Short mmCIF file of C-alpha atoms in Angstrom, two decimals:
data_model
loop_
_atom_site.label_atom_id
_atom_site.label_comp_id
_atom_site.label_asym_id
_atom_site.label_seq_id
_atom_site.Cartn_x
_atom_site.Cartn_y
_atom_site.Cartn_z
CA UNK A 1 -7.63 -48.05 -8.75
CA UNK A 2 -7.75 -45.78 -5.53
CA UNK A 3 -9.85 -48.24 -3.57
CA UNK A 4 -7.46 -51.10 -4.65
CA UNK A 5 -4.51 -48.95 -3.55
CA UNK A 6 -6.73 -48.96 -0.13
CA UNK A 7 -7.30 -52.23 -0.20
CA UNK A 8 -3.48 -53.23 -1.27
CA UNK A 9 -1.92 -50.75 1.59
CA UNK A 10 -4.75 -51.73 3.91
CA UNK A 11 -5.31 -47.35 4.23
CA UNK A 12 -7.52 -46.61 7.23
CA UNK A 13 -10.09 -44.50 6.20
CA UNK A 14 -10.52 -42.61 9.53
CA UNK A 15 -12.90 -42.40 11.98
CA UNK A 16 -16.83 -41.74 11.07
CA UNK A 17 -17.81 -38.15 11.11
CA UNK A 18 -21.55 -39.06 11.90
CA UNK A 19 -22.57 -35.31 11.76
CA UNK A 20 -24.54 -32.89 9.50
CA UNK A 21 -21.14 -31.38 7.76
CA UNK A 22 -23.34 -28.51 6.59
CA UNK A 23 -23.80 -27.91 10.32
CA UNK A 24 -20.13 -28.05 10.89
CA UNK A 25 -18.43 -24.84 12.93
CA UNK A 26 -15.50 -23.63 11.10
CA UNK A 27 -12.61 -24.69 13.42
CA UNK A 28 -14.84 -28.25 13.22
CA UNK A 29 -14.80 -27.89 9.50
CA UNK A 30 -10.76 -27.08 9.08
CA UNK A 31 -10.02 -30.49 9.64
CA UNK A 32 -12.03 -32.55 6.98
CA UNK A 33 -10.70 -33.29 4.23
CA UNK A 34 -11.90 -31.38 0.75
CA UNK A 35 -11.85 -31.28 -3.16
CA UNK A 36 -9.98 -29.19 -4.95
CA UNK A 37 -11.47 -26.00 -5.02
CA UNK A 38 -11.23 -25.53 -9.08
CA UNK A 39 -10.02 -27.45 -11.86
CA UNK A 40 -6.08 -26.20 -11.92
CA UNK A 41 -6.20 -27.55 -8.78
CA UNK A 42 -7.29 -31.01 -9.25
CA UNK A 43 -5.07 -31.44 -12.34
CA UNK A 44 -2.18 -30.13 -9.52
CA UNK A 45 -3.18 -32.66 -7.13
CA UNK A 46 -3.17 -35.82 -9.89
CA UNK A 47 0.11 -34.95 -10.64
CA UNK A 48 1.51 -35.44 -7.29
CA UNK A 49 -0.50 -38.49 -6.48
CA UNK A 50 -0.65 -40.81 -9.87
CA UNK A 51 1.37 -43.87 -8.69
CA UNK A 52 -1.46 -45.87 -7.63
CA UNK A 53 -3.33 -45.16 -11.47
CA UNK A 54 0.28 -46.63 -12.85
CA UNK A 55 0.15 -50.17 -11.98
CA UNK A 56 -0.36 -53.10 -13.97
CA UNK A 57 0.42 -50.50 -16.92
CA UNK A 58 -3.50 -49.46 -16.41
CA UNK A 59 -2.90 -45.67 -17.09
CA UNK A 60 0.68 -44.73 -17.90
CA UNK A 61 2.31 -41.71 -17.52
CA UNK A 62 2.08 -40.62 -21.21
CA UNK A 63 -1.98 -40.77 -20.69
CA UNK A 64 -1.52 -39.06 -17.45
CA UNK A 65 0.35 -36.20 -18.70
CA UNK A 66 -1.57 -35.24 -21.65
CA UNK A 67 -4.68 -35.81 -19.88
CA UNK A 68 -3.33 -33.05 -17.80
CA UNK A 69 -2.04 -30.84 -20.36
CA UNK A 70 -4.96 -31.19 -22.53
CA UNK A 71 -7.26 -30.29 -19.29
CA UNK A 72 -5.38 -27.18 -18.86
CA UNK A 73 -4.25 -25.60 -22.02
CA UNK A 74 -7.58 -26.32 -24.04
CA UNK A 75 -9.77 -25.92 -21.03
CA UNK A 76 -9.07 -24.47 -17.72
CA UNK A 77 -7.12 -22.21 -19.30
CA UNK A 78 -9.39 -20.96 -21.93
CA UNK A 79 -12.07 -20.12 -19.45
CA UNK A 80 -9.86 -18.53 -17.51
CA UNK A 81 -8.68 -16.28 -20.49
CA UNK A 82 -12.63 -15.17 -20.98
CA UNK A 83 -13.69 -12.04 -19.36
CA UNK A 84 -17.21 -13.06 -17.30
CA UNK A 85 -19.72 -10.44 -16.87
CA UNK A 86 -19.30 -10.79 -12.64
CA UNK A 87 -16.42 -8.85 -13.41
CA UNK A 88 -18.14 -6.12 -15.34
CA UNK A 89 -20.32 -5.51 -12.26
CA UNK A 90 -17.10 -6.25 -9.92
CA UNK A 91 -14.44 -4.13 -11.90
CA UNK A 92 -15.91 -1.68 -14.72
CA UNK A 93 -15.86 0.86 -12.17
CA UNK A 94 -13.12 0.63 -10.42
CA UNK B 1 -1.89 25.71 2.19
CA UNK B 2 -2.17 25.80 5.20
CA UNK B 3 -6.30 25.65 6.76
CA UNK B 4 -6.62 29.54 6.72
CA UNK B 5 -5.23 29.41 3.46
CA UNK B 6 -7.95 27.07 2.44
CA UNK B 7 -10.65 29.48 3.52
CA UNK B 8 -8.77 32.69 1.74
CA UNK B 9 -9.03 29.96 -1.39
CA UNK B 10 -12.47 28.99 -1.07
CA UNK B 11 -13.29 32.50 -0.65
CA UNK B 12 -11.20 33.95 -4.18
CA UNK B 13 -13.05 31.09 -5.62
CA UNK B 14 -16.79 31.58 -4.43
CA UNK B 15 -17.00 28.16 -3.04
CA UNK B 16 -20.55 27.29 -1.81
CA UNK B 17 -19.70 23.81 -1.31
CA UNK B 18 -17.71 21.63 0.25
CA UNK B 19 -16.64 17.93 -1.03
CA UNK B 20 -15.02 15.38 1.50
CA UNK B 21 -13.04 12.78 -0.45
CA UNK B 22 -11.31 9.84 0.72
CA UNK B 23 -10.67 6.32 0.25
CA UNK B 24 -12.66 3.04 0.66
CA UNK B 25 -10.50 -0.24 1.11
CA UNK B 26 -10.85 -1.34 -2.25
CA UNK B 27 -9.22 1.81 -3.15
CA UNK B 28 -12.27 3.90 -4.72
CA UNK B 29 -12.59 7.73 -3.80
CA UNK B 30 -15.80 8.27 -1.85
CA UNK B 31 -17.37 11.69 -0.93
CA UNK B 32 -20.07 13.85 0.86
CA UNK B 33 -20.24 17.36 0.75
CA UNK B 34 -21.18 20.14 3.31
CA UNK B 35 -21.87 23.74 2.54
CA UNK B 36 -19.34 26.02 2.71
CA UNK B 37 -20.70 27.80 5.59
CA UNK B 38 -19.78 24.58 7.48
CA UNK B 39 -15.75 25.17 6.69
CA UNK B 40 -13.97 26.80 9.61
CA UNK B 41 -10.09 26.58 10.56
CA UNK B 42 -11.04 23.89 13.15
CA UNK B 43 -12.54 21.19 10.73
CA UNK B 44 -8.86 20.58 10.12
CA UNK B 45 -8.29 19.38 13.63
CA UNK B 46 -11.85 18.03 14.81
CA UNK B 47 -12.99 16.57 11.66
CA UNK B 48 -16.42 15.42 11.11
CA UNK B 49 -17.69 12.39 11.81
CA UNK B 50 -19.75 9.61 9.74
CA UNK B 51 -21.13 6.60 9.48
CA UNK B 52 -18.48 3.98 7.72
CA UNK B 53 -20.50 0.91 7.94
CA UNK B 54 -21.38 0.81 4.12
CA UNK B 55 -17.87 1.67 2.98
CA UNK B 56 -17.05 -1.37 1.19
CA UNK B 57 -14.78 -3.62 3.43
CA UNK B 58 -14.80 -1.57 6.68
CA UNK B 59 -16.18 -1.76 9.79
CA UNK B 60 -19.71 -3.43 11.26
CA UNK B 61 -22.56 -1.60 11.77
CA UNK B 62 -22.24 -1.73 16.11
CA UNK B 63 -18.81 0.04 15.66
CA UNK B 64 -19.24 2.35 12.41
CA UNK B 65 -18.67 5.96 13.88
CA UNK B 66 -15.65 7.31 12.26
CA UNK B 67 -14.41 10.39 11.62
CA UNK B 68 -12.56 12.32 8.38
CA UNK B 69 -10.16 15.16 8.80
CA UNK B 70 -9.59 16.64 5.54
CA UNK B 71 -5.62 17.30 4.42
CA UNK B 72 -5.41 21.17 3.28
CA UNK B 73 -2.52 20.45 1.60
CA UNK B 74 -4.99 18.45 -0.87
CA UNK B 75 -7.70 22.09 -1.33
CA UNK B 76 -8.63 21.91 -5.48
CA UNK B 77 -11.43 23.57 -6.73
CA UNK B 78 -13.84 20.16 -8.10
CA UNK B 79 -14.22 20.93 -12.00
CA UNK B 80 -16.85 18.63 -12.19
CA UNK B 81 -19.81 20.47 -9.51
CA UNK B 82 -22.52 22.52 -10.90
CA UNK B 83 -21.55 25.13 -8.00
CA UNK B 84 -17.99 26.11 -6.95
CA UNK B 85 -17.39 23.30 -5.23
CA UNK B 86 -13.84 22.97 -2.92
CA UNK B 87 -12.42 19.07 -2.93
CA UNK B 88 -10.17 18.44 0.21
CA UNK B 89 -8.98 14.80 -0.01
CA UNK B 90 -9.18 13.10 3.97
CA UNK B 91 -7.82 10.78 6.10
CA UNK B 92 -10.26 8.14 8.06
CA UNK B 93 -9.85 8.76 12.10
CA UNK B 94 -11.57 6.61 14.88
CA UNK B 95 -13.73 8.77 16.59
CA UNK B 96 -12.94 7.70 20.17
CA UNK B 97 -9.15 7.09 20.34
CA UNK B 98 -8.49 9.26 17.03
CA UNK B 99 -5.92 6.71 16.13
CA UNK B 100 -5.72 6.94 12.14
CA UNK B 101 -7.25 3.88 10.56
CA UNK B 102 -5.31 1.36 9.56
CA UNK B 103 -7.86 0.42 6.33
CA UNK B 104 -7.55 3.64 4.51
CA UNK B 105 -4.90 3.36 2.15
CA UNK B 106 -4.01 6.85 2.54
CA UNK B 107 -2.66 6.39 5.92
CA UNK B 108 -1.11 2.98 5.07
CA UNK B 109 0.76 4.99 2.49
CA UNK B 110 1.76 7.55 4.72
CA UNK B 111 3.00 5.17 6.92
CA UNK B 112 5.17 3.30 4.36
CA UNK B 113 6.96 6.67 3.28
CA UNK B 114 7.32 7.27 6.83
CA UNK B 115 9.13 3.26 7.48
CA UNK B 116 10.94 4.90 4.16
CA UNK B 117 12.88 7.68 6.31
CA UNK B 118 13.15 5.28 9.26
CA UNK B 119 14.94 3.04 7.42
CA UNK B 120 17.42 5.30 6.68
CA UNK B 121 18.21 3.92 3.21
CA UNK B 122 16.07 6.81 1.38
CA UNK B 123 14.41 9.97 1.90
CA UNK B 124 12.02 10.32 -0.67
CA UNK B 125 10.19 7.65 -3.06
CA UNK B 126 8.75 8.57 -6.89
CA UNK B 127 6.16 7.08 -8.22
CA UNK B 128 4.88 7.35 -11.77
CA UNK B 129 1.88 5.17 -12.85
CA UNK B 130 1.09 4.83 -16.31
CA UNK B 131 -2.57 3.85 -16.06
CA UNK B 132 -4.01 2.58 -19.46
CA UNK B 133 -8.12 2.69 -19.55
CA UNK B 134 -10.87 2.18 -22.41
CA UNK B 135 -12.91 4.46 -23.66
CA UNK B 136 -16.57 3.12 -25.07
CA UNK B 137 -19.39 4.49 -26.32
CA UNK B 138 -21.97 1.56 -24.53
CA UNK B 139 -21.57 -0.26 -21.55
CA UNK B 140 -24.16 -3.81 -20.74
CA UNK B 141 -23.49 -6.56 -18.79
CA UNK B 142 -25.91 -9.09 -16.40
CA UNK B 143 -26.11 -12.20 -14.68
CA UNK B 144 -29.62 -13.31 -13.39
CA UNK B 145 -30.39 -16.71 -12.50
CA UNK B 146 -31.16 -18.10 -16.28
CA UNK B 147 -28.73 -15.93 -18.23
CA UNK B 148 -25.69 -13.99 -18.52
CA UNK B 149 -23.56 -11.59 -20.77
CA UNK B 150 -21.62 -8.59 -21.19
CA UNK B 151 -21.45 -6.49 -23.90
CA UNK B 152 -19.13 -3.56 -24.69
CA UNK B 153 -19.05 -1.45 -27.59
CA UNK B 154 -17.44 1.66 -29.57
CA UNK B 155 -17.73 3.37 -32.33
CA UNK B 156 -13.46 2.35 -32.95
CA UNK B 157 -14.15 -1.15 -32.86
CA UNK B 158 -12.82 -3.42 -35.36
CA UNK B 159 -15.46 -5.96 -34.60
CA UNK B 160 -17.78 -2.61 -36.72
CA UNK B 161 -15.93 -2.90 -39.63
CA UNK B 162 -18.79 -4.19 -41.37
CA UNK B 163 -21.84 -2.34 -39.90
CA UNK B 164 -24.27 -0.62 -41.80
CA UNK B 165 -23.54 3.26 -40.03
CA UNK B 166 -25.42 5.26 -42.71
CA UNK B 167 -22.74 5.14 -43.64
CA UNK B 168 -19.80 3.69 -41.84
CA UNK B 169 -16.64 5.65 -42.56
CA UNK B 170 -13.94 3.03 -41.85
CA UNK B 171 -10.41 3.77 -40.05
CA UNK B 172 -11.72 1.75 -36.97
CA UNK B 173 -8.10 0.31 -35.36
CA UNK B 174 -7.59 -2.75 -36.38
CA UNK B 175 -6.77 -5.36 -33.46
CA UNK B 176 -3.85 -4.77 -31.62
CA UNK B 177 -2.63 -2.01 -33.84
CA UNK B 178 -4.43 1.08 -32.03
CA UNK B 179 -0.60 2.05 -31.25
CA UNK B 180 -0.95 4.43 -32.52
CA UNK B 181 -2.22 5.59 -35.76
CA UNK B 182 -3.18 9.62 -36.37
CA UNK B 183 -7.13 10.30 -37.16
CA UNK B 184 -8.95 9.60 -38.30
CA UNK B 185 -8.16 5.93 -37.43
CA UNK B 186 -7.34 7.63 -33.07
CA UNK B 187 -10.80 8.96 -33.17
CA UNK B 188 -10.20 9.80 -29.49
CA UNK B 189 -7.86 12.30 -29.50
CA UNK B 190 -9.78 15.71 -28.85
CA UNK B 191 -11.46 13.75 -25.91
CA UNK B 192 -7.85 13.09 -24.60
CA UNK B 193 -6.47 16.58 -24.98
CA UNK B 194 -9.97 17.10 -22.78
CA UNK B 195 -8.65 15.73 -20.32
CA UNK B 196 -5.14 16.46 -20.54
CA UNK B 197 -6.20 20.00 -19.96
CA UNK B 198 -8.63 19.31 -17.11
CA UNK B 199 -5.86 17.86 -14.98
CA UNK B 200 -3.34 20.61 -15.79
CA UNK B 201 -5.88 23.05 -15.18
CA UNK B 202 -5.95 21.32 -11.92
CA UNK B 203 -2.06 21.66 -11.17
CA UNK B 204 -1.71 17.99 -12.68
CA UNK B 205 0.95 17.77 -14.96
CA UNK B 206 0.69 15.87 -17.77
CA UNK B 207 3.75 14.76 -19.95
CA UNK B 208 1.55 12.90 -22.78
CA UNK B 209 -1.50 11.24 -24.39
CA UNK B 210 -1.80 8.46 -26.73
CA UNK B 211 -3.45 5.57 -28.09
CA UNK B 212 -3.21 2.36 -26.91
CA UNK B 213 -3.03 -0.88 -28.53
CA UNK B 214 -6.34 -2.09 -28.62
CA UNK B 215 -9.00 -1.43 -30.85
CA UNK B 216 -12.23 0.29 -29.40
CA UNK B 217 -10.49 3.40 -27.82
CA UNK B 218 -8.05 1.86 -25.65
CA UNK B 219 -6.31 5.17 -24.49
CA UNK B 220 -2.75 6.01 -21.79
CA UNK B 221 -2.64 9.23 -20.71
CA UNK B 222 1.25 9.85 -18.87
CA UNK B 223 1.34 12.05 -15.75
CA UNK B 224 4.82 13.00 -14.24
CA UNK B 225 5.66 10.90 -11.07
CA UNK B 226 5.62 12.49 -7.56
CA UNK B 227 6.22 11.03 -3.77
CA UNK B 228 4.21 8.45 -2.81
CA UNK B 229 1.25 9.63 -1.15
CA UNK B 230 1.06 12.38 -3.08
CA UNK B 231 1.26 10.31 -6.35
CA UNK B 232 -1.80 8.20 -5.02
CA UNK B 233 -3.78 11.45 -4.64
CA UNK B 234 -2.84 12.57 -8.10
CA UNK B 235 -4.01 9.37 -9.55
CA UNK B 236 -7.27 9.11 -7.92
CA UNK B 237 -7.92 12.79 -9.40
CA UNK B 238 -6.35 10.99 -12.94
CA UNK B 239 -9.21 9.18 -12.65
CA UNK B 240 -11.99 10.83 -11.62
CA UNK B 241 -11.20 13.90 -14.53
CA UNK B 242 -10.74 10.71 -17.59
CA UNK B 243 -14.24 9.02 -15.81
CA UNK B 244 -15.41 12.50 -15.52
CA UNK B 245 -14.54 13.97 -18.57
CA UNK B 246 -15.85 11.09 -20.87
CA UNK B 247 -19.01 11.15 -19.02
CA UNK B 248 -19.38 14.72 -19.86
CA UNK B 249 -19.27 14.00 -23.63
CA UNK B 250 -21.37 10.87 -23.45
CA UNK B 251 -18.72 8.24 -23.32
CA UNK B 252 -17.68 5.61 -20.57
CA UNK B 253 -14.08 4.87 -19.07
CA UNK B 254 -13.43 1.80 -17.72
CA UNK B 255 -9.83 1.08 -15.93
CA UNK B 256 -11.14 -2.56 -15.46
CA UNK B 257 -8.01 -5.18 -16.68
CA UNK B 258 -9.88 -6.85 -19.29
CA UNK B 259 -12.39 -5.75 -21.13
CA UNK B 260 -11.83 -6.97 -24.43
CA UNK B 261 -11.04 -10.89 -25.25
CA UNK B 262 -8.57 -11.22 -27.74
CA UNK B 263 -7.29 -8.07 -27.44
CA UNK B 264 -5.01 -6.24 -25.32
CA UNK B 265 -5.62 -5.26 -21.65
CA UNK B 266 -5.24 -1.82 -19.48
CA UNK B 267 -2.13 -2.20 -17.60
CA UNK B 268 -0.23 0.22 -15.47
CA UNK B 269 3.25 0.51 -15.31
CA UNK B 270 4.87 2.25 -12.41
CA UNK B 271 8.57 3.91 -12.60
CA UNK B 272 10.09 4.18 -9.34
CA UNK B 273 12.99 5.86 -7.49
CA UNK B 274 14.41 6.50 -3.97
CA UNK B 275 16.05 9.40 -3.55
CA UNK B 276 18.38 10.71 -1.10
CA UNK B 277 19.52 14.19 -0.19
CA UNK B 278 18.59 15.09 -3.41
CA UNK B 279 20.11 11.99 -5.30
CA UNK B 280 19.03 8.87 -6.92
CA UNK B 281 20.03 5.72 -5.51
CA UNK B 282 19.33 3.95 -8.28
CA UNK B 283 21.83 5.45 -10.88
CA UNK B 284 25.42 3.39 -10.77
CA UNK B 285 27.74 1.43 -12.93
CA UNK B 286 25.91 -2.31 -12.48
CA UNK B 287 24.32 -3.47 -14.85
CA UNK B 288 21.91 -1.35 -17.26
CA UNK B 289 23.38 1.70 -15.64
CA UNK B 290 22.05 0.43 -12.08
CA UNK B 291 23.46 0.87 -8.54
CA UNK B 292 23.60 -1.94 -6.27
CA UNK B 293 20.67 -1.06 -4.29
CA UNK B 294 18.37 -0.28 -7.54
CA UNK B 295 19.62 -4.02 -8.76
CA UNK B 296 18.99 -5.21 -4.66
CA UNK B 297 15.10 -3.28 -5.33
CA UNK B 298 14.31 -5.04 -8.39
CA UNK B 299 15.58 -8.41 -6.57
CA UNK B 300 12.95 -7.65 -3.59
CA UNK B 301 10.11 -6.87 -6.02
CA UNK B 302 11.03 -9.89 -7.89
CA UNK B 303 10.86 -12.39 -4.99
CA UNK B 304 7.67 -11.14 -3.44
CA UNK B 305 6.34 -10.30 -7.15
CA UNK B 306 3.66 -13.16 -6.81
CA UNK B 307 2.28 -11.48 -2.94
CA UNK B 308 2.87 -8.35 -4.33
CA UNK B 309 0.05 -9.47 -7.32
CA UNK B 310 -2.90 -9.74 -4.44
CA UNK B 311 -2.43 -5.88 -4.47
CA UNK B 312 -1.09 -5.01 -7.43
CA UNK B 313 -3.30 -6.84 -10.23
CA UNK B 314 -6.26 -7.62 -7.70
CA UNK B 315 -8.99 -9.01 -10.50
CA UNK B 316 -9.32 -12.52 -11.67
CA UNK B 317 -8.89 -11.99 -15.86
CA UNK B 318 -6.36 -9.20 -14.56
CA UNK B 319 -4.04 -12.22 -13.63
CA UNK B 320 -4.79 -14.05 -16.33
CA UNK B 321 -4.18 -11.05 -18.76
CA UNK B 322 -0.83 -12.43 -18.72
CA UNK B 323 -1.02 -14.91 -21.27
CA UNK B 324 0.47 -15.08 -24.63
CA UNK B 325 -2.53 -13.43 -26.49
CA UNK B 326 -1.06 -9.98 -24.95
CA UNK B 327 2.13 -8.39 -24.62
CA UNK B 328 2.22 -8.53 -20.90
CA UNK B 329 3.51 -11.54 -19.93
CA UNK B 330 6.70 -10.94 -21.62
CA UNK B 331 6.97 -7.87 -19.12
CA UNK B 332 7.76 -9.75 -15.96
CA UNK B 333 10.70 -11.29 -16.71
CA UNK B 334 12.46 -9.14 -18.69
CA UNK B 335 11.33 -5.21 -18.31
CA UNK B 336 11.23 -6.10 -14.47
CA UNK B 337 15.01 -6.54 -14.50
CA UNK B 338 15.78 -3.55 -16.61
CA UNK B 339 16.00 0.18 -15.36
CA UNK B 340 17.65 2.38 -17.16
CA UNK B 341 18.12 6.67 -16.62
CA UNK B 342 15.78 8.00 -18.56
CA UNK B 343 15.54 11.14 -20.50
CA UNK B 344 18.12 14.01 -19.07
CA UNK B 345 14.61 15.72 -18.21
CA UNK B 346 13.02 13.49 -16.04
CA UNK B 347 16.55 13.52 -13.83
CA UNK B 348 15.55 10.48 -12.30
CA UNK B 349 16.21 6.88 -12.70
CA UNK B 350 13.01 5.35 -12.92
CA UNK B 351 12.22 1.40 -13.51
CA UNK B 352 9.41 -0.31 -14.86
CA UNK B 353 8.15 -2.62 -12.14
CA UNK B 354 5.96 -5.67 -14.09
CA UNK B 355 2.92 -4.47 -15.52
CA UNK B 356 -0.09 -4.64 -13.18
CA UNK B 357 -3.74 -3.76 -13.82
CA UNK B 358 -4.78 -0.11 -13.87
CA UNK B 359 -7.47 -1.76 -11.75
CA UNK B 360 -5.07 -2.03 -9.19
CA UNK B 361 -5.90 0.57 -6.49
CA UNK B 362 -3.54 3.03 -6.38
CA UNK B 363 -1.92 3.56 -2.79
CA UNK B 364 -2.32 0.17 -1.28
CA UNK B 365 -0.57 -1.36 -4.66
CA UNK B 366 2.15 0.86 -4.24
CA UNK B 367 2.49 0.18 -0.67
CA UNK B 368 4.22 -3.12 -0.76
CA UNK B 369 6.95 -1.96 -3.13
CA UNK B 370 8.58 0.65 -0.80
CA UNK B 371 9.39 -1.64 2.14
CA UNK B 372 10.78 -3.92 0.03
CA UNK B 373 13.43 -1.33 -0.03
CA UNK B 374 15.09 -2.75 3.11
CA UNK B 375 16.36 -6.19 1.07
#
């Protein structure tokens, strides 16, 4: 559905970045693009940008928003809840 | 005191050693000790100097020199040293322009109750952290590359109820209702008096001890509130006696936010007050007995609140200790907005700021509330 969005809007992808990205200096690096950086974050990003998934009644908005909700109550936010024993070696000190 | 009154005092007490404490940027007390033959009037002005590059989050190894000059306003005799041991709490200098340095938290504190007076809006700020920690009885946690866990335990907790203790005598708190029950269900309350008396012994006052809600010795232990930068020393001593204290008779403190899934998590209120000539400038006829510049205080915590949490409740579950399976989310909307006079006693308006995590470290979280003083 993205791609056809692409293809519908004619979206220029930008130009090549023919380099190792690993190999990237930071100031290089600040200007690529990048995936969320946890799952919150991605479910905060689909609901901005969902119009493209809504046509020709492919997902609709009730799908969309309990995919969301479901994602983040019964998942991202239960693991978040958990204590993880990083923070035992982080924090039982402090 | 004054520095020759530090040396009379080390002298009445028989010091033979020396202990250097001060802050790392996390906000953890560090130390290193000299003998007392080292202490002389001067060491208050010329300090001594270091190496700082493995203090956690300060400077690289090519530019580590730093010197401490110890405060002798701060002289306490160490109850925890096998010898009579002086504690002078320090400030972090650089070496070669002996500008104070601007990532200890004691001198970012001092600097924030000096913007306080330059302001002109206040003379004096009170502080008075409430900060909750657990007391266990066994500590294990790990992460290697092929397994993980963490495992806490105590002899209170309700997850023992059916353990075969040859024999197990019951009264273990049940969840959420270690608020707070006499013994023998608050097993922990000789080990609290403990400590109680160890910081009044050490010119700490204390005004009281409790349970907390949790099960598996969740504990509070109330100190009186004092100025800013003094209040930050007095809590790093808190502390170091309730770490110190349980160590001593084989148990483990932990001020960490969230120990315990499913149950509730250490938190640490703070009451605070500005004072001027002698008068609280939060006491008026507003609403909940509030003056326009306590209501104007609460409105300046309340709209940097979420900046104010990279300080104040600094641990990832700490932040997320705010969900409906504990009391504390409830806290920031509603206690934040309410401040009401106290008891006669106390003389001072104080207000409970949202609960943050006793893991908070204590100056630098405080810091960003008294500037906020100006909206």
């Amino acid at each position: 559905m993205a791609g056809l969005d692409g293809v519908e809007n004619r979206i220029n992808p930008g130009d090549p970045l023919d380099k190792d990205i690993y190999a990237l200096k930071p100031e290089e690096l600040a200007n690529v693009p990048k995936v969320p950086a946890s799952l919150p974050e991605a479910l905060d990003a689909l609901k901005k940008d969902h119009e493209f998934l809504l046509r020709g009644d492919v997902f609709t908005d009730d799908v969309i928003s309990e995919w969301i909700e479901y994602k983040m109550e019964k998942e991202a936010k239960q693991v978040l809840l958990r204590p993880v024993p990083y923070e035992f070696a982080l924090y039982y000190d402090c | 005191m004054k520095p020759k009154d530090v040396l009379a005092f080390a002298e009445k007490n028989a010091v033979k050693m020396v202990d250097f404490k001060f802050l790392d940027m996390p906000g953890t007390w560090q130390h290193f000790a000299v003998p007392v033959s080292r202490l002389e009037e001067s060491l208050f002005e010329d300090g001594l100097g270091f190496d700082g590059s493995s203090i956690r989050g300060w400077q690289p190894i090519h530019a580590s020199d730093m010197l401490v000059i110890p405060d002798p306003t701060t002289a306490r005799i160490d109850p925890f040293m096998k010898d009579s041991t002086l504690s002078l709490i320090c400030n972090i200098f650089d070496p070669v322009t002996r500008e104070p340095y601007s990532r200890d938290p004691r001198n970012v504190a001092q600097k924030a109750e000096r913007y306080l007076k330059s302001t002109g809006l206040a003379d004096t700020s009170y502080f008075g952290p409430e900060a909750e920690f657990f007391i266990f009885d066994d500590v294990r946690y790990d992460q290697t590359a092929n397994g993980g866990f963490y495992r806490v335990d105590s002899v209170e907790g309700q997850w023992n109820s059916g353990r075969d203790e040859q024999p197990n005598l019951g009264y273990k708190p049940r969840y959420k209702e270690g608020y707070f029950p006499v013994p023998p269900t608050d097993s922990l309350v000789d080990l609290r008096a403990e400590m109680c008396l160890e910081l009044e012994k050490l010119g700490i006052p204390v005004e009281a001890q409790h349970h907390e809600v949790a099960t598996a010795g969740q504990c509070e232990i109330d100190m009186k509130f004092g100025p800013l930068v003094e209040m930050g020393d007095m809590l790093m001593w808190f502390k170091y006696v309730i770490k110190n204290t349980a160590r001593r008779n084989g148990r483990t403190v932990t001020f960490m936010p969230k120990p315990l899934f499913g149950d509730n998590g250490s938190g640490m209120h703070v009451h605070v007050s500005l004072w001027k000539g002698g008068k609280p400038l939060f006491a008026g006829d507003k609403y909940a007995g509030l003056s326009e510049m306590g209501l104007h205080f609460i409105g300046g915590i309340l709209k940097h609140a979420p900046a104010i949490c990279a300080f104040s409740i600094p641990a990832p579950t700490a932040i997320v200790a705010w969900c409906p399976a504990t009391r504390r989310r409830s806290i920031w909307p509603t206690r934040a907005a309410i401040a009401r006079p106290r008891s006669a006693s106390r003389c001072t308006p104080r207000r409970r700021r949202p609960s943050a995590s006793s893991s908070a470290r204590p100056i630098l979280r405080a810091m960003p509330i008294s500037p906020s003083a100006r909206s």
